[in-house]
Amino acid sequence: MKNLNMWVGFAILAFAGFIFWQALYFDYYSNIGPGPGLFPIWLSGLLIILSLLFIVSAFRTDKIYFSDVFPKGKQRTKIIRILGSILLFILISPYAGFTIAGILILFILFFGEMKWYTAIGTSVVTTLVIFLVFKSFLGVPLPVNIFGW
């Protein structure tokens, strides 16, 4: 149950099975030759076979445990902070806008690595530059708050 190779094999098998199932909706062959379903059906079928072989070999060889792979201590808290800030950005950016969400998220990421005033300054400058480049120069629509920023 704690064998990481087995879980990776099952995840790849599920992904390949989903792609194979979706590829069946495309034509395998058309009037002018191979259709759009040929390539994904063969590739996902091959990936299903390889993932089954990987699962079988995961039972036979030495087990790799989750605790051996995932970081511990300070490194784990950094990863949790990164994943949490990404989730927080996704949740608050439609309401707070890109600039406020970006400043907050970058401050959370920089706070443990820099002094607090450097983290705030870097967060504000980085977010405003990204906002200007994408919104003004490239014309990419970014989420804004009720103030328009």
CSV table of N, CA and C in Angstrom, one decimal:
chain,number,residue,atom,x,y,z
A,1,MET,N,0.8,-1.2,0.0
A,1,MET,CA,0.0,0.0,0.0
A,1,MET,C,0.9,1.3,0.0
A,2,LYS,N,2.1,1.2,0.6
A,2,LYS,CA,2.9,2.3,0.6
A,2,LYS,C,3.9,2.4,-0.5
A,3,ASN,N,3.8,1.5,-1.5
A,3,ASN,CA,4.8,1.4,-2.6
A,3,ASN,C,4.5,2.5,-3.6
A,4,LEU,N,5.4,3.4,-3.7
A,4,LEU,CA,5.2,4.5,-4.6
A,4,LEU,C,5.2,4.1,-6.1
A,5,ASN,N,6.0,3.2,-6.5
A,5,ASN,CA,6.0,2.7,-7.9
A,5,ASN,C,4.7,2.2,-8.3
A,6,MET,N,4.0,1.5,-7.4
A,6,MET,CA,2.7,0.9,-7.7
A,6,MET,C,1.7,2.0,-8.0
A,7,TRP,N,1.7,3.1,-7.1
A,7,TRP,CA,0.7,4.2,-7.3
A,7,TRP,C,1.0,5.0,-8.6
A,8,VAL,N,2.3,5.2,-8.9
A,8,VAL,CA,2.7,5.9,-10.1
A,8,VAL,C,2.2,5.1,-11.3
A,9,GLY,N,2.4,3.8,-11.3
A,9,GLY,CA,1.9,2.9,-12.3
A,9,GLY,C,0.4,3.0,-12.5
A,10,PHE,N,-0.3,3.0,-11.4
A,10,PHE,CA,-1.8,3.0,-11.5
A,10,PHE,C,-2.2,4.4,-12.1
A,11,ALA,N,-1.5,5.5,-11.7
A,11,ALA,CA,-1.9,6.8,-12.2
A,11,ALA,C,-1.6,6.9,-13.7
A,12,ILE,N,-0.5,6.4,-14.1
A,12,ILE,CA,-0.2,6.4,-15.6
A,12,ILE,C,-1.2,5.5,-16.3
A,13,LEU,N,-1.6,4.4,-15.7
A,13,LEU,CA,-2.6,3.5,-16.3
A,13,LEU,C,-3.9,4.2,-16.5
A,14,ALA,N,-4.4,4.9,-15.4
A,14,ALA,CA,-5.6,5.6,-15.5
A,14,ALA,C,-5.6,6.7,-16.5
A,15,PHE,N,-4.5,7.5,-16.6
A,15,PHE,CA,-4.3,8.5,-17.6
A,15,PHE,C,-4.4,7.9,-19.0
A,16,ALA,N,-3.6,6.8,-19.2
A,16,ALA,CA,-3.6,6.2,-20.6
A,16,ALA,C,-5.0,5.7,-20.9
A,17,GLY,N,-5.7,5.1,-20.0
A,17,GLY,CA,-7.0,4.6,-20.2
A,17,GLY,C,-8.0,5.7,-20.6
A,18,PHE,N,-7.9,6.8,-19.9
A,18,PHE,CA,-8.7,8.0,-20.3
A,18,PHE,C,-8.4,8.5,-21.7
A,19,ILE,N,-7.2,8.6,-22.0
A,19,ILE,CA,-6.8,9.1,-23.4
A,19,ILE,C,-7.3,8.1,-24.4
A,20,PHE,N,-7.1,6.8,-24.1
A,20,PHE,CA,-7.6,5.7,-25.1
A,20,PHE,C,-9.1,5.8,-25.3
A,21,TRP,N,-9.8,6.0,-24.2
A,21,TRP,CA,-11.3,6.1,-24.3
A,21,TRP,C,-11.7,7.4,-25.1
A,22,GLN,N,-11.0,8.5,-24.8
A,22,GLN,CA,-11.3,9.7,-25.6
A,22,GLN,C,-11.0,9.6,-27.1
A,23,ALA,N,-9.9,8.8,-27.3
A,23,ALA,CA,-9.4,8.7,-28.7
A,23,ALA,C,-10.4,7.8,-29.5
A,24,LEU,N,-11.2,7.0,-28.9
A,24,LEU,CA,-12.2,6.2,-29.6
A,24,LEU,C,-13.3,7.0,-30.3
A,25,TYR,N,-13.4,8.2,-29.8
A,25,TYR,CA,-14.5,9.1,-30.4
A,25,TYR,C,-14.0,9.7,-31.7
A,26,PHE,N,-12.7,9.7,-32.0
A,26,PHE,CA,-12.2,10.2,-33.3
A,26,PHE,C,-12.2,9.1,-34.3
A,27,ASP,N,-12.2,9.5,-35.6
A,27,ASP,CA,-12.1,8.5,-36.7
A,27,ASP,C,-10.7,7.9,-36.7
A,28,TYR,N,-10.7,6.5,-36.8
A,28,TYR,CA,-9.4,5.8,-36.9
A,28,TYR,C,-8.8,6.0,-38.3
A,29,TYR,N,-9.7,6.0,-39.3
A,29,TYR,CA,-9.3,6.1,-40.7
A,29,TYR,C,-10.3,7.0,-41.4
A,30,SER,N,-9.7,7.8,-42.3
A,30,SER,CA,-10.6,8.7,-43.1
A,30,SER,C,-10.4,8.4,-44.6
A,31,ASN,N,-11.1,9.2,-45.5
A,31,ASN,CA,-11.0,8.9,-46.9
A,31,ASN,C,-9.6,9.1,-47.5
A,32,ILE,N,-8.8,10.0,-46.9
A,32,ILE,CA,-7.5,10.3,-47.4
A,32,ILE,C,-6.4,9.6,-46.7
A,33,GLY,N,-6.7,8.8,-45.7
A,33,GLY,CA,-5.6,8.0,-45.0
A,33,GLY,C,-5.9,7.9,-43.5
A,34,PRO,N,-4.9,7.9,-42.7
A,34,PRO,CA,-5.1,7.7,-41.2
A,34,PRO,C,-5.9,8.9,-40.7
A,35,GLY,N,-6.8,8.6,-39.8
A,35,GLY,CA,-7.6,9.7,-39.2
A,35,GLY,C,-7.0,10.2,-37.9
A,36,PRO,N,-7.7,11.2,-37.3
A,36,PRO,CA,-7.2,11.8,-36.1
A,36,PRO,C,-7.1,10.9,-34.9
A,37,GLY,N,-7.8,9.7,-34.9
A,37,GLY,CA,-7.8,8.8,-33.8
A,37,GLY,C,-6.6,7.8,-33.8
A,38,LEU,N,-6.0,7.6,-35.0
A,38,LEU,CA,-4.9,6.6,-35.1
A,38,LEU,C,-3.8,6.8,-34.1
A,39,PHE,N,-3.2,8.0,-34.1
A,39,PHE,CA,-2.0,8.2,-33.3
A,39,PHE,C,-2.3,8.1,-31.8
A,40,PRO,N,-3.4,8.8,-31.3
A,40,PRO,CA,-3.7,8.7,-29.8
A,40,PRO,C,-4.1,7.3,-29.4
A,41,ILE,N,-4.7,6.5,-30.3
A,41,ILE,CA,-5.1,5.1,-29.9
A,41,ILE,C,-3.9,4.3,-29.7
A,42,TRP,N,-3.0,4.4,-30.7
A,42,TRP,CA,-1.8,3.5,-30.6
A,42,TRP,C,-0.9,4.0,-29.5
A,43,LEU,N,-0.7,5.3,-29.3
A,43,LEU,CA,0.2,5.7,-28.2
A,43,LEU,C,-0.4,5.4,-26.8
A,44,SER,N,-1.7,5.6,-26.6
A,44,SER,CA,-2.3,5.3,-25.3
A,44,SER,C,-2.3,3.8,-25.1
A,45,GLY,N,-2.5,3.1,-26.2
A,45,GLY,CA,-2.5,1.6,-26.0
A,45,GLY,C,-1.1,1.1,-25.6
A,46,LEU,N,-0.1,1.7,-26.2
A,46,LEU,CA,1.3,1.3,-25.8
A,46,LEU,C,1.6,1.8,-24.4
A,47,LEU,N,1.1,2.9,-24.0
A,47,LEU,CA,1.2,3.4,-22.6
A,47,LEU,C,0.5,2.5,-21.6
A,48,ILE,N,-0.6,2.0,-22.0
A,48,ILE,CA,-1.4,1.1,-21.1
A,48,ILE,C,-0.5,-0.2,-20.9
A,49,ILE,N,0.0,-0.7,-22.0
A,49,ILE,CA,0.8,-2.0,-21.9
A,49,ILE,C,2.1,-1.7,-21.0
A,50,LEU,N,2.7,-0.6,-21.3
A,50,LEU,CA,3.9,-0.3,-20.5
A,50,LEU,C,3.6,0.0,-19.0
A,51,SER,N,2.5,0.6,-18.8
A,51,SER,CA,2.2,0.9,-17.3
A,51,SER,C,1.8,-0.4,-16.6
A,52,LEU,N,1.2,-1.4,-17.3
A,52,LEU,CA,0.9,-2.7,-16.7
A,52,LEU,C,2.2,-3.4,-16.4
A,53,LEU,N,3.1,-3.4,-17.4
A,53,LEU,CA,4.4,-4.0,-17.1
A,53,LEU,C,5.1,-3.3,-15.9
A,54,PHE,N,5.0,-2.0,-15.8
A,54,PHE,CA,5.6,-1.3,-14.7
A,54,PHE,C,5.0,-1.7,-13.4
A,55,ILE,N,3.7,-1.8,-13.4
A,55,ILE,CA,3.0,-2.2,-12.1
A,55,ILE,C,3.4,-3.6,-11.7
A,56,VAL,N,3.6,-4.5,-12.7
A,56,VAL,CA,4.0,-5.9,-12.4
A,56,VAL,C,5.4,-5.8,-11.8
A,57,SER,N,6.3,-5.0,-12.4
A,57,SER,CA,7.7,-4.9,-11.9
A,57,SER,C,7.7,-4.2,-10.6
A,58,ALA,N,6.8,-3.4,-10.3
A,58,ALA,CA,6.7,-2.7,-8.9
A,58,ALA,C,6.5,-3.7,-7.8
A,59,PHE,N,5.7,-4.8,-8.1
A,59,PHE,CA,5.5,-5.8,-7.1
A,59,PHE,C,6.7,-6.7,-6.9
A,60,ARG,N,7.5,-6.9,-8.0
A,60,ARG,CA,8.6,-7.8,-7.9
A,60,ARG,C,9.9,-7.2,-7.4
A,61,THR,N,10.1,-6.0,-7.6
A,61,THR,CA,11.4,-5.4,-7.3
A,61,THR,C,11.3,-4.7,-5.9
A,62,ASP,N,12.4,-4.1,-5.4
A,62,ASP,CA,12.4,-3.4,-4.2
A,62,ASP,C,11.4,-2.3,-4.2
A,63,LYS,N,10.7,-2.1,-3.0
A,63,LYS,CA,9.7,-1.1,-2.9
A,63,LYS,C,10.3,0.3,-2.6
A,64,ILE,N,9.8,1.3,-3.2
A,64,ILE,CA,10.1,2.6,-2.9
A,64,ILE,C,9.0,3.2,-2.1
A,65,TYR,N,9.2,3.7,-0.9
A,65,TYR,CA,8.2,4.2,0.0
A,65,TYR,C,8.0,5.7,-0.2
A,66,PHE,N,6.8,6.1,0.1
A,66,PHE,CA,6.5,7.6,0.1
A,66,PHE,C,7.4,8.4,1.0
A,67,SER,N,7.7,7.8,2.1
A,67,SER,CA,8.6,8.5,3.1
A,67,SER,C,10.0,8.7,2.6
A,68,ASP,N,10.5,7.8,1.7
A,68,ASP,CA,11.8,8.0,1.2
A,68,ASP,C,11.9,9.0,0.1
A,69,VAL,N,10.8,9.4,-0.5
A,69,VAL,CA,10.8,10.3,-1.7
A,69,VAL,C,10.5,11.7,-1.3
A,70,PHE,N,9.5,11.9,-0.5
A,70,PHE,CA,9.0,13.2,-0.1
A,70,PHE,C,10.0,13.9,0.8
A,71,PRO,N,10.2,15.2,0.7
A,71,PRO,CA,11.1,15.9,1.5
A,71,PRO,C,10.6,16.0,3.0
A,72,LYS,N,11.6,16.3,3.9
A,72,LYS,CA,11.2,16.4,5.3
A,72,LYS,C,11.6,17.8,5.8
A,73,GLY,N,11.1,18.1,6.9
A,73,GLY,CA,11.5,19.3,7.6
A,73,GLY,C,11.2,20.6,6.8
A,74,LYS,N,12.2,21.5,6.7
A,74,LYS,CA,12.1,22.8,6.1
A,74,LYS,C,11.7,22.7,4.6
A,75,GLN,N,12.2,21.7,3.9
A,75,GLN,CA,11.9,21.6,2.5
A,75,GLN,C,10.4,21.3,2.3
A,76,ARG,N,9.8,20.4,3.2
A,76,ARG,CA,8.4,20.1,3.1
A,76,ARG,C,7.5,21.3,3.4
A,77,THR,N,7.9,22.2,4.3
A,77,THR,CA,7.1,23.4,4.6
A,77,THR,C,7.2,24.3,3.4
A,78,LYS,N,8.3,24.4,2.7
A,78,LYS,CA,8.4,25.2,1.5
A,78,LYS,C,7.5,24.7,0.4
A,79,ILE,N,7.4,23.4,0.2
A,79,ILE,CA,6.5,22.9,-0.8
A,79,ILE,C,5.1,23.1,-0.4
A,80,ILE,N,4.7,22.9,0.8
A,80,ILE,CA,3.4,23.2,1.3
A,80,ILE,C,3.0,24.7,1.1
A,81,ARG,N,4.0,25.5,1.4
A,81,ARG,CA,3.7,27.0,1.2
A,81,ARG,C,3.5,27.3,-0.3
A,82,ILE,N,4.3,26.7,-1.1
A,82,ILE,CA,4.1,27.0,-2.6
A,82,ILE,C,2.7,26.5,-3.1
A,83,LEU,N,2.4,25.2,-2.7
A,83,LEU,CA,1.1,24.7,-3.2
A,83,LEU,C,-0.1,25.4,-2.5
A,84,GLY,N,0.1,25.8,-1.3
A,84,GLY,CA,-1.0,26.6,-0.6
A,84,GLY,C,-1.2,27.9,-1.2
A,85,SER,N,-0.1,28.6,-1.6
A,85,SER,CA,-0.2,29.9,-2.2
A,85,SER,C,-0.8,29.8,-3.6
A,86,ILE,N,-0.5,28.8,-4.4
A,86,ILE,CA,-1.1,28.6,-5.7
A,86,ILE,C,-2.6,28.4,-5.5
A,87,LEU,N,-3.0,27.6,-4.6
A,87,LEU,CA,-4.4,27.4,-4.3
A,87,LEU,C,-5.1,28.7,-3.9
A,88,LEU,N,-4.4,29.4,-3.0
A,88,LEU,CA,-5.0,30.7,-2.5
A,88,LEU,C,-5.1,31.7,-3.7
A,89,PHE,N,-4.1,31.7,-4.6
A,89,PHE,CA,-4.2,32.6,-5.7
A,89,PHE,C,-5.4,32.3,-6.6
A,90,ILE,N,-5.6,31.0,-6.8
A,90,ILE,CA,-6.8,30.5,-7.6
A,90,ILE,C,-8.1,30.9,-7.0
A,91,LEU,N,-8.1,30.8,-5.7
A,91,LEU,CA,-9.4,31.1,-5.0
A,91,LEU,C,-9.7,32.6,-4.9
A,92,ILE,N,-8.7,33.5,-4.7
A,92,ILE,CA,-9.0,34.9,-4.4
A,92,ILE,C,-8.8,35.8,-5.6
A,93,SER,N,-8.1,35.4,-6.7
A,93,SER,CA,-7.9,36.3,-7.8
A,93,SER,C,-9.2,36.7,-8.5
A,94,PRO,N,-10.2,35.9,-8.6
A,94,PRO,CA,-11.4,36.4,-9.3
A,94,PRO,C,-12.1,37.5,-8.5
A,95,TYR,N,-11.9,37.6,-7.2
A,95,TYR,CA,-12.6,38.6,-6.3
A,95,TYR,C,-11.6,39.7,-6.0
A,96,ALA,N,-10.4,39.5,-5.7
A,96,ALA,CA,-9.5,40.5,-5.3
A,96,ALA,C,-8.8,41.1,-6.5
A,97,GLY,N,-8.7,40.5,-7.6
A,97,GLY,CA,-8.0,40.9,-8.8
A,97,GLY,C,-6.6,40.4,-8.8
A,98,PHE,N,-6.0,40.5,-10.0
A,98,PHE,CA,-4.6,40.0,-10.1
A,98,PHE,C,-3.6,40.7,-9.3
A,99,THR,N,-3.7,42.0,-9.2
A,99,THR,CA,-2.6,42.7,-8.4
A,99,THR,C,-2.6,42.4,-7.0
A,100,ILE,N,-3.8,42.5,-6.3
A,100,ILE,CA,-3.8,42.2,-4.9
A,100,ILE,C,-3.5,40.7,-4.6
A,101,ALA,N,-4.0,39.8,-5.4
A,101,ALA,CA,-3.7,38.4,-5.2
A,101,ALA,C,-2.3,38.1,-5.5
A,102,GLY,N,-1.7,38.7,-6.5
A,102,GLY,CA,-0.3,38.5,-6.9
A,102,GLY,C,0.6,39.0,-5.8
A,103,ILE,N,0.3,40.2,-5.3
A,103,ILE,CA,1.2,40.8,-4.2
A,103,ILE,C,1.1,39.9,-3.0
A,104,LEU,N,-0.1,39.5,-2.6
A,104,LEU,CA,-0.2,38.6,-1.4
A,104,LEU,C,0.5,37.3,-1.6
A,105,ILE,N,0.3,36.6,-2.7
A,105,ILE,CA,1.0,35.3,-2.9
A,105,ILE,C,2.5,35.5,-3.0
A,106,LEU,N,3.0,36.4,-3.7
A,106,LEU,CA,4.4,36.6,-3.7
A,106,LEU,C,5.0,37.0,-2.4
A,107,PHE,N,4.2,37.7,-1.6
A,107,PHE,CA,4.7,38.0,-0.2
A,107,PHE,C,4.8,36.8,0.6
A,108,ILE,N,3.8,35.9,0.5
A,108,ILE,CA,3.8,34.6,1.2
A,108,ILE,C,5.0,33.8,0.8
A,109,LEU,N,5.3,33.8,-0.5
A,109,LEU,CA,6.5,33.0,-0.9
A,109,LEU,C,7.8,33.6,-0.6
A,110,PHE,N,7.9,34.9,-0.6
A,110,PHE,CA,9.2,35.6,-0.3
A,110,PHE,C,9.4,35.8,1.2
A,111,PHE,N,8.4,35.7,2.0
A,111,PHE,CA,8.5,36.1,3.4
A,111,PHE,C,9.5,35.3,4.2
A,112,GLY,N,9.6,34.0,4.0
A,112,GLY,CA,10.5,33.2,4.7
A,112,GLY,C,12.0,33.3,4.2
A,113,GLU,N,12.1,33.8,3.0
A,113,GLU,CA,13.4,33.9,2.3
A,113,GLU,C,14.1,35.3,2.4
A,114,MET,N,13.3,36.3,2.6
A,114,MET,CA,13.8,37.7,2.6
A,114,MET,C,13.3,38.4,3.9
A,115,LYS,N,13.9,39.6,4.1
A,115,LYS,CA,13.3,40.4,5.2
A,115,LYS,C,12.0,40.9,4.7
A,116,TRP,N,11.1,41.2,5.7
A,116,TRP,CA,9.7,41.5,5.4
A,116,TRP,C,9.6,42.7,4.4
A,117,TYR,N,10.3,43.8,4.6
A,117,TYR,CA,10.2,45.0,3.8
A,117,TYR,C,10.7,44.7,2.4
A,118,THR,N,11.7,43.9,2.2
A,118,THR,CA,12.2,43.5,0.9
A,118,THR,C,11.2,42.6,0.2
A,119,ALA,N,10.6,41.7,1.0
A,119,ALA,CA,9.5,40.8,0.4
A,119,ALA,C,8.3,41.6,-0.1
A,120,ILE,N,7.9,42.7,0.7
A,120,ILE,CA,6.8,43.5,0.2
A,120,ILE,C,7.2,44.3,-1.0
A,121,GLY,N,8.3,44.9,-1.0
A,121,GLY,CA,8.8,45.7,-2.2
A,121,GLY,C,8.9,44.8,-3.4
A,122,THR,N,9.5,43.7,-3.3
A,122,THR,CA,9.7,42.8,-4.4
A,122,THR,C,8.4,42.3,-4.9
A,123,SER,N,7.5,42.0,-4.0
A,123,SER,CA,6.1,41.5,-4.4
A,123,SER,C,5.4,42.5,-5.2
A,124,VAL,N,5.4,43.8,-4.7
A,124,VAL,CA,4.7,44.9,-5.4
A,124,VAL,C,5.2,45.2,-6.8
A,125,VAL,N,6.5,45.3,-6.8
A,125,VAL,CA,7.2,45.6,-8.1
A,125,VAL,C,7.0,44.5,-9.1
A,126,THR,N,7.2,43.3,-8.7
A,126,THR,CA,7.0,42.2,-9.6
A,126,THR,C,5.6,42.0,-10.1
A,127,THR,N,4.6,42.2,-9.3
A,127,THR,CA,3.2,42.1,-9.7
A,127,THR,C,2.9,43.2,-10.6
A,128,LEU,N,3.3,44.4,-10.3
A,128,LEU,CA,2.9,45.5,-11.2
A,128,LEU,C,3.6,45.4,-12.5
A,129,VAL,N,4.8,45.0,-12.6
A,129,VAL,CA,5.5,44.8,-13.9
A,129,VAL,C,4.8,43.7,-14.7
A,130,ILE,N,4.4,42.6,-14.1
A,130,ILE,CA,3.7,41.6,-14.8
A,130,ILE,C,2.3,42.1,-15.3
A,131,PHE,N,1.6,42.8,-14.4
A,131,PHE,CA,0.3,43.3,-14.8
A,131,PHE,C,0.5,44.3,-16.0
A,132,LEU,N,1.4,45.2,-15.9
A,132,LEU,CA,1.6,46.1,-17.0
A,132,LEU,C,2.0,45.4,-18.3
A,133,VAL,N,2.9,44.5,-18.3
A,133,VAL,CA,3.3,43.8,-19.5
A,133,VAL,C,2.1,43.0,-20.1
A,134,PHE,N,1.4,42.2,-19.3
A,134,PHE,CA,0.3,41.4,-19.8
A,134,PHE,C,-0.9,42.2,-20.2
A,135,LYS,N,-1.3,43.1,-19.3
A,135,LYS,CA,-2.5,43.9,-19.5
A,135,LYS,C,-2.4,45.0,-20.6
A,136,SER,N,-1.3,45.7,-20.5
A,136,SER,CA,-1.2,46.9,-21.4
A,136,SER,C,-0.5,46.5,-22.7
A,137,PHE,N,0.6,45.9,-22.6
A,137,PHE,CA,1.4,45.6,-23.9
A,137,PHE,C,0.9,44.4,-24.6
A,138,LEU,N,0.6,43.4,-24.0
A,138,LEU,CA,0.1,42.2,-24.7
A,138,LEU,C,-1.4,42.0,-24.8
A,139,GLY,N,-2.1,42.8,-24.1
A,139,GLY,CA,-3.6,42.8,-24.2
A,139,GLY,C,-4.2,41.5,-23.6
A,140,VAL,N,-3.6,40.9,-22.7
A,140,VAL,CA,-4.1,39.7,-22.1
A,140,VAL,C,-5.1,40.1,-21.0
A,141,PRO,N,-6.3,39.6,-21.0
A,141,PRO,CA,-7.3,40.0,-19.9
A,141,PRO,C,-6.9,39.3,-18.6
A,142,LEU,N,-6.7,40.1,-17.6
A,142,LEU,CA,-6.4,39.5,-16.3
A,142,LEU,C,-7.5,39.8,-15.3
A,143,PRO,N,-7.7,39.0,-14.3
A,143,PRO,CA,-8.8,39.3,-13.4
A,143,PRO,C,-8.6,40.7,-12.6
A,144,VAL,N,-9.6,41.5,-12.5
A,144,VAL,CA,-9.5,42.8,-11.8
A,144,VAL,C,-10.5,42.8,-10.7
A,145,ASN,N,-10.3,43.7,-9.8
A,145,ASN,CA,-11.2,43.9,-8.7
A,145,ASN,C,-12.2,45.0,-9.1
A,146,ILE,N,-12.9,45.5,-8.1
A,146,ILE,CA,-13.9,46.6,-8.4
A,146,ILE,C,-13.3,47.9,-8.7
A,147,PHE,N,-12.0,48.1,-8.4
A,147,PHE,CA,-11.3,49.3,-8.7
A,147,PHE,C,-10.6,49.2,-10.1
A,148,GLY,N,-10.6,48.1,-10.7
A,148,GLY,CA,-10.1,47.9,-12.1
A,148,GLY,C,-8.6,47.5,-12.1
A,149,TRP,N,-8.1,47.1,-10.9
A,149,TRP,CA,-6.7,46.7,-10.9
A,149,TRP,C,-6.5,45.5,-10.1
